[in-house]
Amino acid sequence: MVDVLSEEMARFVRAVGPAPDETLREMDEYADSAGFPHVGPEVGGFLRFLAHVVGAERIFEFGSGYGYSAYWFADALPADGEIVLTEVDADELELAREYMAAGEYDAVARYELGDALETIEGYAGPFDVVLIDHQKGRYVDALEAVRPKVPVGGVVVADNAITAGPIEFETLLEVAEREAGGDGEWSIPESANEHTRGIAAYLERVTRDPAFETVVLPLGEGIAVSYRVE
């Protein structure tokens, strides 16, 4: 994982932000030992804050891994709230269930094993917050699938909007600056890898959508935050 912030700046953000509880610290240790690419405490704290700000009652995640982001989100939900965790790896989803239960969030969690794009079809919405954090080439598909279920005032967050392993940030920057303010399709170099093309396609789609206002925040590996305005 390549974080956008320097280690010193990340430490500062963590120090000022909400403190993780014992279970979150265990989850961070698991990520370190297993090499699992979780969003990290800087993004986690922001996700909790965001859910509080919009008064989230229902949250959907495209890709939940072992439940790290869901755990941060869950603290902001009311007792009768709901967060849908989706994961294709049965072992990771079971680990998520264990962690959520340890934090006493199991009552608000729904665990869905399988393809998130198929899972979302079984939920009517609305969802106040949506996190997209699965295969980069399917980000646009995720947005299209959930868009009708995000109300005005709802938010869609996409992880890895700046970098993540194979993502070529220099290419993203070049394309974004060249196409800024334009109305046509982003011209993405054919030489760009599939991960970079997936993120570029998503950013093109969501920033061109008049129903959303989007900003990219340099936390973790970069998150695109899109607020539904109409």
PDB file of C-alpha atoms in Angstrom:
ATOM      1  CA  MET A   1       0.000   0.000   0.000  1.00  0.00           C
ATOM      2  CA  VAL A   2       1.335   3.442  -0.951  1.00  0.00           C
ATOM      3  CA  ASP A   3      -0.215   6.155   1.187  1.00  0.00           C
ATOM      4  CA  VAL A   4      -0.625   9.669  -0.196  1.00  0.00           C
ATOM      5  CA  LEU A   5       0.332  11.398   3.040  1.00  0.00           C
ATOM      6  CA  SER A   6       3.839  11.293   4.443  1.00  0.00           C
ATOM      7  CA  GLU A   7       4.221   9.142   7.552  1.00  0.00           C
ATOM      8  CA  GLU A   8       4.652  12.259   9.673  1.00  0.00           C
ATOM      9  CA  MET A   9       1.462  13.834   8.296  1.00  0.00           C
ATOM     10  CA  ALA A  10      -0.461  10.573   8.676  1.00  0.00           C
ATOM     11  CA  ARG A  11       0.611  10.391  12.313  1.00  0.00           C
ATOM     12  CA  PHE A  12      -0.709  13.915  12.819  1.00  0.00           C
ATOM     13  CA  VAL A  13      -4.070  13.065  11.215  1.00  0.00           C
ATOM     14  CA  ARG A  14      -4.355   9.967  13.410  1.00  0.00           C
ATOM     15  CA  ALA A  15      -3.446  11.941  16.543  1.00  0.00           C
ATOM     16  CA  VAL A  16      -6.130  14.579  15.914  1.00  0.00           C
ATOM     17  CA  GLY A  17      -8.806  12.193  14.638  1.00  0.00           C
ATOM     18  CA  PRO A  18     -11.005   9.733  16.556  1.00  0.00           C
ATOM     19  CA  ALA A  19      -9.086   7.174  18.571  1.00  0.00           C
ATOM     20  CA  PRO A  20      -9.510   3.525  17.537  1.00  0.00           C
ATOM     21  CA  ASP A  21     -10.771   1.111  20.155  1.00  0.00           C
ATOM     22  CA  GLU A  22      -9.058  -2.145  21.110  1.00  0.00           C
ATOM     23  CA  THR A  23     -10.764  -4.118  18.325  1.00  0.00           C
ATOM     24  CA  LEU A  24      -9.711  -1.622  15.661  1.00  0.00           C
ATOM     25  CA  ARG A  25      -6.154  -1.795  16.935  1.00  0.00           C
ATOM     26  CA  GLU A  26      -6.328  -5.574  16.578  1.00  0.00           C
ATOM     27  CA  MET A  27      -7.657  -5.126  13.038  1.00  0.00           C
ATOM     28  CA  ASP A  28      -4.774  -2.794  12.193  1.00  0.00           C
ATOM     29  CA  GLU A  29      -2.326  -5.380  13.538  1.00  0.00           C
ATOM     30  CA  TYR A  30      -3.973  -8.036  11.406  1.00  0.00           C
ATOM     31  CA  ALA A  31      -3.616  -5.873   8.296  1.00  0.00           C
ATOM     32  CA  ASP A  32       0.074  -5.343   9.039  1.00  0.00           C
ATOM     33  CA  SER A  33       0.821  -9.001   9.694  1.00  0.00           C
ATOM     34  CA  ALA A  34      -1.248 -10.344   6.791  1.00  0.00           C
ATOM     35  CA  GLY A  35      -0.335  -7.603   4.329  1.00  0.00           C
ATOM     36  CA  PHE A  36      -4.026  -6.815   3.868  1.00  0.00           C
ATOM     37  CA  PRO A  37      -4.644  -3.489   2.044  1.00  0.00           C
ATOM     38  CA  HIS A  38      -7.228  -1.913   4.362  1.00  0.00           C
ATOM     39  CA  VAL A  39      -8.185   1.789   4.207  1.00  0.00           C
ATOM     40  CA  GLY A  40      -6.279   2.606   7.381  1.00  0.00           C
ATOM     41  CA  PRO A  41      -7.216   4.700  10.415  1.00  0.00           C
ATOM     42  CA  GLU A  42      -6.972   8.066   8.619  1.00  0.00           C
ATOM     43  CA  VAL A  43      -9.670   7.076   6.132  1.00  0.00           C
ATOM     44  CA  GLY A  44     -11.552   5.061   8.746  1.00  0.00           C
ATOM     45  CA  GLY A  45     -11.908   8.073  11.012  1.00  0.00           C
ATOM     46  CA  PHE A  46     -13.155  10.154   8.088  1.00  0.00           C
ATOM     47  CA  LEU A  47     -15.724   7.511   7.138  1.00  0.00           C
ATOM     48  CA  ARG A  48     -17.125   7.525  10.657  1.00  0.00           C
ATOM     49  CA  PHE A  49     -17.208  11.334  10.619  1.00  0.00           C
ATOM     50  CA  LEU A  50     -18.942  11.351   7.234  1.00  0.00           C
ATOM     51  CA  ALA A  51     -21.605   8.913   8.380  1.00  0.00           C
ATOM     52  CA  HIS A  52     -22.276  11.123  11.397  1.00  0.00           C
ATOM     53  CA  VAL A  53     -22.481  14.277   9.242  1.00  0.00           C
ATOM     54  CA  VAL A  54     -25.087  12.876   6.839  1.00  0.00           C
ATOM     55  CA  GLY A  55     -27.021  11.159   9.618  1.00  0.00           C
ATOM     56  CA  ALA A  56     -26.556   7.800   7.946  1.00  0.00           C
ATOM     57  CA  GLU A  57     -29.063   5.079   8.708  1.00  0.00           C
ATOM     58  CA  ARG A  58     -28.157   2.632   5.930  1.00  0.00           C
ATOM     59  CA  ILE A  59     -24.751   1.979   4.392  1.00  0.00           C
ATOM     60  CA  PHE A  60     -23.654  -0.346   1.572  1.00  0.00           C
ATOM     61  CA  GLU A  61     -20.109  -1.504   0.860  1.00  0.00           C
ATOM     62  CA  PHE A  62     -18.855  -2.850  -2.454  1.00  0.00           C
ATOM     63  CA  GLY A  63     -16.037  -4.952  -1.031  1.00  0.00           C
ATOM     64  CA  SER A  64     -15.677  -5.249   2.736  1.00  0.00           C
ATOM     65  CA  GLY A  65     -12.681  -7.516   3.244  1.00  0.00           C
ATOM     66  CA  TYR A  66     -12.439  -8.422   6.915  1.00  0.00           C
ATOM     67  CA  GLY A  67     -14.746  -5.603   8.005  1.00  0.00           C
ATOM     68  CA  TYR A  68     -12.358  -2.755   8.781  1.00  0.00           C
ATOM     69  CA  SER A  69     -14.223   0.102   7.099  1.00  0.00           C
ATOM     70  CA  ALA A  70     -17.572  -1.359   8.197  1.00  0.00           C
ATOM     71  CA  TYR A  71     -16.414  -1.310  11.814  1.00  0.00           C
ATOM     72  CA  TRP A  72     -15.571   2.401  11.574  1.00  0.00           C
ATOM     73  CA  PHE A  73     -18.923   3.114   9.893  1.00  0.00           C
ATOM     74  CA  ALA A  74     -20.964   1.098  12.371  1.00  0.00           C
ATOM     75  CA  ASP A  75     -20.220   3.348  15.324  1.00  0.00           C
ATOM     76  CA  ALA A  76     -22.094   6.183  13.573  1.00  0.00           C
ATOM     77  CA  LEU A  77     -25.254   4.163  12.915  1.00  0.00           C
ATOM     78  CA  PRO A  78     -28.364   4.260  15.119  1.00  0.00           C
ATOM     79  CA  ALA A  79     -29.412   1.095  16.936  1.00  0.00           C
ATOM     80  CA  ASP A  80     -31.886   0.281  14.145  1.00  0.00           C
ATOM     81  CA  GLY A  81     -29.421   1.161  11.366  1.00  0.00           C
ATOM     82  CA  GLU A  82     -27.985  -1.197   8.788  1.00  0.00           C
ATOM     83  CA  ILE A  83     -24.666  -1.729   7.037  1.00  0.00           C
ATOM     84  CA  VAL A  84     -24.356  -4.291   4.252  1.00  0.00           C
ATOM     85  CA  LEU A  85     -20.955  -5.950   4.015  1.00  0.00           C
ATOM     86  CA  THR A  86     -20.138  -7.748   0.758  1.00  0.00           C
ATOM     87  CA  GLU A  87     -17.184 -10.046   0.184  1.00  0.00           C
ATOM     88  CA  VAL A  88     -16.267 -12.870  -2.202  1.00  0.00           C
ATOM     89  CA  ASP A  89     -13.852 -14.509   0.254  1.00  0.00           C
ATOM     90  CA  ALA A  90     -15.764 -16.574   2.831  1.00  0.00           C
ATOM     91  CA  ASP A  91     -12.895 -16.562   5.334  1.00  0.00           C
ATOM     92  CA  GLU A  92     -12.571 -12.775   5.231  1.00  0.00           C
ATOM     93  CA  LEU A  93     -16.314 -12.329   5.650  1.00  0.00           C
ATOM     94  CA  GLU A  94     -16.331 -14.674   8.650  1.00  0.00           C
ATOM     95  CA  LEU A  95     -13.473 -12.673  10.164  1.00  0.00           C
ATOM     96  CA  ALA A  96     -15.509  -9.512   9.587  1.00  0.00           C
ATOM     97  CA  ARG A  97     -18.405 -11.108  11.442  1.00  0.00           C
ATOM     98  CA  GLU A  98     -16.136 -11.896  14.386  1.00  0.00           C
ATOM     99  CA  TYR A  99     -14.731  -8.376  14.563  1.00  0.00           C
ATOM    100  CA  MET A 100     -18.145  -6.727  14.236  1.00  0.00           C
ATOM    101  CA  ALA A 101     -19.494  -8.964  16.999  1.00  0.00           C
ATOM    102  CA  ALA A 102     -16.521  -8.066  19.201  1.00  0.00           C
ATOM    103  CA  GLY A 103     -17.449  -4.405  18.841  1.00  0.00           C
ATOM    104  CA  GLU A 104     -21.127  -5.199  19.505  1.00  0.00           C
ATOM    105  CA  TYR A 105     -22.064  -4.056  15.997  1.00  0.00           C
ATOM    106  CA  ASP A 106     -23.313  -7.422  14.788  1.00  0.00           C
ATOM    107  CA  ALA A 107     -26.954  -6.348  15.157  1.00  0.00           C
ATOM    108  CA  VAL A 108     -26.644  -3.642  12.478  1.00  0.00           C
ATOM    109  CA  ALA A 109     -24.533  -5.718  10.064  1.00  0.00           C
ATOM    110  CA  ARG A 110     -25.750  -7.774   7.113  1.00  0.00           C
ATOM    111  CA  TYR A 111     -23.170 -10.184   5.725  1.00  0.00           C
ATOM    112  CA  GLU A 112     -23.393 -11.008   2.023  1.00  0.00           C
ATOM    113  CA  LEU A 113     -21.041 -13.591   0.508  1.00  0.00           C
ATOM    114  CA  GLY A 114     -20.655 -13.196  -3.243  1.00  0.00           C
ATOM    115  CA  ASP A 115     -20.455 -10.592  -5.981  1.00  0.00           C
ATOM    116  CA  ALA A 116     -21.414  -7.146  -4.657  1.00  0.00           C
ATOM    117  CA  LEU A 117     -22.885  -6.167  -8.025  1.00  0.00           C
ATOM    118  CA  GLU A 118     -25.308  -9.061  -7.722  1.00  0.00           C
ATOM    119  CA  THR A 119     -25.966  -8.405  -4.044  1.00  0.00           C
ATOM    120  CA  ILE A 120     -26.976  -4.765  -4.582  1.00  0.00           C
ATOM    121  CA  GLU A 121     -29.762  -5.905  -6.909  1.00  0.00           C
ATOM    122  CA  GLY A 122     -31.451  -7.542  -3.935  1.00  0.00           C
ATOM    123  CA  TYR A 123     -31.580  -4.328  -1.888  1.00  0.00           C
ATOM    124  CA  ALA A 124     -34.097  -1.603  -2.606  1.00  0.00           C
ATOM    125  CA  GLY A 125     -32.265   1.219  -0.844  1.00  0.00           C
ATOM    126  CA  PRO A 126     -32.061   4.011  -0.013  1.00  0.00           C
ATOM    127  CA  PHE A 127     -28.429   4.037   1.162  1.00  0.00           C
ATOM    128  CA  ASP A 128     -27.136   7.199   2.781  1.00  0.00           C
ATOM    129  CA  VAL A 129     -23.477   6.241   2.334  1.00  0.00           C
ATOM    130  CA  VAL A 130     -21.910   3.869  -0.181  1.00  0.00           C
ATOM    131  CA  LEU A 131     -18.286   2.729  -0.201  1.00  0.00           C
ATOM    132  CA  ILE A 132     -16.790   1.378  -3.426  1.00  0.00           C
ATOM    133  CA  ASP A 133     -13.638  -0.590  -2.713  1.00  0.00           C
ATOM    134  CA  HIS A 134     -13.485  -3.671  -4.938  1.00  0.00           C
ATOM    135  CA  GLN A 135     -12.044  -4.366  -8.401  1.00  0.00           C
ATOM    136  CA  LYS A 136     -11.045  -1.046  -9.982  1.00  0.00           C
ATOM    137  CA  GLY A 137     -12.397  -2.012 -13.395  1.00  0.00           C
ATOM    138  CA  ARG A 138     -15.867  -2.393 -11.861  1.00  0.00           C
ATOM    139  CA  TYR A 139     -16.110   0.941 -10.058  1.00  0.00           C
ATOM    140  CA  VAL A 140     -18.256   2.450 -12.812  1.00  0.00           C
ATOM    141  CA  ASP A 141     -20.535  -0.598 -12.750  1.00  0.00           C
ATOM    142  CA  ALA A 142     -20.908  -0.211  -8.986  1.00  0.00           C
ATOM    143  CA  LEU A 143     -21.829   3.457  -9.331  1.00  0.00           C
ATOM    144  CA  GLU A 144     -24.397   2.706 -12.013  1.00  0.00           C
ATOM    145  CA  ALA A 145     -25.906  -0.091  -9.924  1.00  0.00           C
ATOM    146  CA  VAL A 146     -26.268   1.939  -6.737  1.00  0.00           C
ATOM    147  CA  ARG A 147     -26.945   5.397  -8.184  1.00  0.00           C
ATOM    148  CA  PRO A 148     -30.782   5.067  -8.126  1.00  0.00           C
ATOM    149  CA  LYS A 149     -30.561   4.025  -4.478  1.00  0.00           C
ATOM    150  CA  VAL A 150     -28.575   7.044  -3.236  1.00  0.00           C
ATOM    151  CA  PRO A 151     -30.923   9.879  -2.176  1.00  0.00           C
ATOM    152  CA  VAL A 152     -30.229  13.602  -2.347  1.00  0.00           C
ATOM    153  CA  GLY A 153     -27.911  14.252   0.582  1.00  0.00           C
ATOM    154  CA  GLY A 154     -26.361  10.804   0.255  1.00  0.00           C
ATOM    155  CA  VAL A 155     -22.673  10.192  -0.401  1.00  0.00           C
ATOM    156  CA  VAL A 156     -20.648   7.752  -2.500  1.00  0.00           C
ATOM    157  CA  VAL A 157     -17.015   7.199  -1.484  1.00  0.00           C
ATOM    158  CA  ALA A 158     -14.533   5.478  -3.794  1.00  0.00           C
ATOM    159  CA  ASP A 159     -11.239   4.236  -2.358  1.00  0.00           C
ATOM    160  CA  ASN A 160      -7.895   4.210  -4.214  1.00  0.00           C
ATOM    161  CA  ALA A 161      -8.752   7.368  -6.144  1.00  0.00           C
ATOM    162  CA  ILE A 162      -5.118   8.482  -6.265  1.00  0.00           C
ATOM    163  CA  THR A 163      -2.893   5.454  -5.859  1.00  0.00           C
ATOM    164  CA  ALA A 164      -2.770   1.792  -4.889  1.00  0.00           C
ATOM    165  CA  GLY A 165      -0.024  -0.550  -5.999  1.00  0.00           C
ATOM    166  CA  PRO A 166      -0.330  -0.700  -9.806  1.00  0.00           C
ATOM    167  CA  ILE A 167      -2.277   2.561 -10.242  1.00  0.00           C
ATOM    168  CA  GLU A 168      -0.229   5.047 -12.298  1.00  0.00           C
ATOM    169  CA  PHE A 169      -0.847   8.386 -10.614  1.00  0.00           C
ATOM    170  CA  GLU A 170       1.146  10.371 -13.184  1.00  0.00           C
ATOM    171  CA  THR A 171      -1.252   9.153 -15.872  1.00  0.00           C
ATOM    172  CA  LEU A 172      -4.306  10.021 -13.767  1.00  0.00           C
ATOM    173  CA  LEU A 173      -2.943  13.508 -13.141  1.00  0.00           C
ATOM    174  CA  GLU A 174      -2.170  14.112 -16.802  1.00  0.00           C
ATOM    175  CA  VAL A 175      -5.619  12.977 -17.927  1.00  0.00           C
ATOM    176  CA  ALA A 176      -7.487  14.879 -15.192  1.00  0.00           C
ATOM    177  CA  GLU A 177      -5.690  18.161 -15.873  1.00  0.00           C
ATOM    178  CA  ARG A 178      -6.109  17.840 -19.628  1.00  0.00           C
ATOM    179  CA  GLU A 179      -9.827  17.085 -19.386  1.00  0.00           C
ATOM    180  CA  ALA A 180     -10.681  19.457 -16.518  1.00  0.00           C
ATOM    181  CA  GLY A 181     -13.849  21.388 -17.319  1.00  0.00           C
ATOM    182  CA  GLY A 182     -14.464  19.483 -20.537  1.00  0.00           C
ATOM    183  CA  ASP A 183     -17.678  17.792 -21.608  1.00  0.00           C
ATOM    184  CA  GLY A 184     -16.310  14.892 -23.629  1.00  0.00           C
ATOM    185  CA  GLU A 185     -14.910  11.528 -22.632  1.00  0.00           C
ATOM    186  CA  TRP A 186     -11.574  11.425 -20.895  1.00  0.00           C
ATOM    187  CA  SER A 187      -8.823  10.372 -23.266  1.00  0.00           C
ATOM    188  CA  ILE A 188      -7.055   7.622 -21.337  1.00  0.00           C
ATOM    189  CA  PRO A 189      -3.806   6.324 -22.926  1.00  0.00           C
ATOM    190  CA  GLU A 190      -4.079   2.760 -24.195  1.00  0.00           C
ATOM    191  CA  SER A 191      -0.774   2.075 -22.470  1.00  0.00           C
ATOM    192  CA  ALA A 192      -2.344   2.639 -19.031  1.00  0.00           C
ATOM    193  CA  ASN A 193      -2.931  -0.550 -17.050  1.00  0.00           C
ATOM    194  CA  GLU A 194      -6.431  -1.803 -16.256  1.00  0.00           C
ATOM    195  CA  HIS A 195      -6.374  -0.511 -12.673  1.00  0.00           C
ATOM    196  CA  THR A 196      -5.487   3.010 -13.775  1.00  0.00           C
ATOM    197  CA  ARG A 197      -8.071   2.906 -16.543  1.00  0.00           C
ATOM    198  CA  GLY A 198     -10.718   1.763 -14.072  1.00  0.00           C
ATOM    199  CA  ILE A 199     -10.094   4.648 -11.679  1.00  0.00           C
ATOM    200  CA  ALA A 200      -9.904   7.181 -14.523  1.00  0.00           C
ATOM    201  CA  ALA A 201     -13.179   5.889 -15.973  1.00  0.00           C
ATOM    202  CA  TYR A 202     -14.856   6.172 -12.579  1.00  0.00           C
ATOM    203  CA  LEU A 203     -13.631   9.709 -11.962  1.00  0.00           C
ATOM    204  CA  GLU A 204     -14.755  10.706 -15.449  1.00  0.00           C
ATOM    205  CA  ARG A 205     -18.196   9.218 -14.876  1.00  0.00           C
ATOM    206  CA  VAL A 206     -18.860  10.669 -11.436  1.00  0.00           C
ATOM    207  CA  THR A 207     -17.432  14.141 -12.106  1.00  0.00           C
ATOM    208  CA  ARG A 208     -19.508  14.430 -15.298  1.00  0.00           C
ATOM    209  CA  ASP A 209     -22.703  13.472 -13.436  1.00  0.00           C
ATOM    210  CA  PRO A 210     -24.642  16.690 -12.600  1.00  0.00           C
ATOM    211  CA  ALA A 211     -26.377  14.878  -9.746  1.00  0.00           C
ATOM    212  CA  PHE A 212     -23.111  14.670  -7.791  1.00  0.00           C
ATOM    213  CA  GLU A 213     -20.505  17.096  -6.539  1.00  0.00           C
ATOM    214  CA  THR A 214     -17.146  15.363  -6.167  1.00  0.00           C
ATOM    215  CA  VAL A 215     -13.897  16.090  -4.368  1.00  0.00           C
ATOM    216  CA  VAL A 216     -10.799  13.919  -3.971  1.00  0.00           C
ATOM    217  CA  LEU A 217      -9.183  13.851  -0.542  1.00  0.00           C
ATOM    218  CA  PRO A 218      -5.525  12.841  -0.004  1.00  0.00           C
ATOM    219  CA  LEU A 219      -6.168  10.382   2.822  1.00  0.00           C
ATOM    220  CA  GLY A 220      -4.893   6.817   2.742  1.00  0.00           C
ATOM    221  CA  GLU A 221      -4.526   5.998  -0.936  1.00  0.00           C
ATOM    222  CA  GLY A 222      -6.910   8.777  -1.910  1.00  0.00           C
ATOM    223  CA  ILE A 223     -10.697   8.799  -1.691  1.00  0.00           C
ATOM    224  CA  ALA A 224     -13.213  10.352  -4.094  1.00  0.00           C
ATOM    225  CA  VAL A 225     -16.187  11.691  -2.140  1.00  0.00           C
ATOM    226  CA  SER A 226     -19.337  12.396  -4.173  1.00  0.00           C
ATOM    227  CA  TYR A 227     -22.287  14.179  -2.553  1.00  0.00           C
ATOM    228  CA  ARG A 228     -25.690  13.823  -4.220  1.00  0.00           C
ATOM    229  CA  VAL A 229     -27.088  17.288  -4.865  1.00  0.00           C
ATOM    230  CA  GLU A 230     -30.085  16.450  -7.071  1.00  0.00           C
TER     231      GLU A 230
END
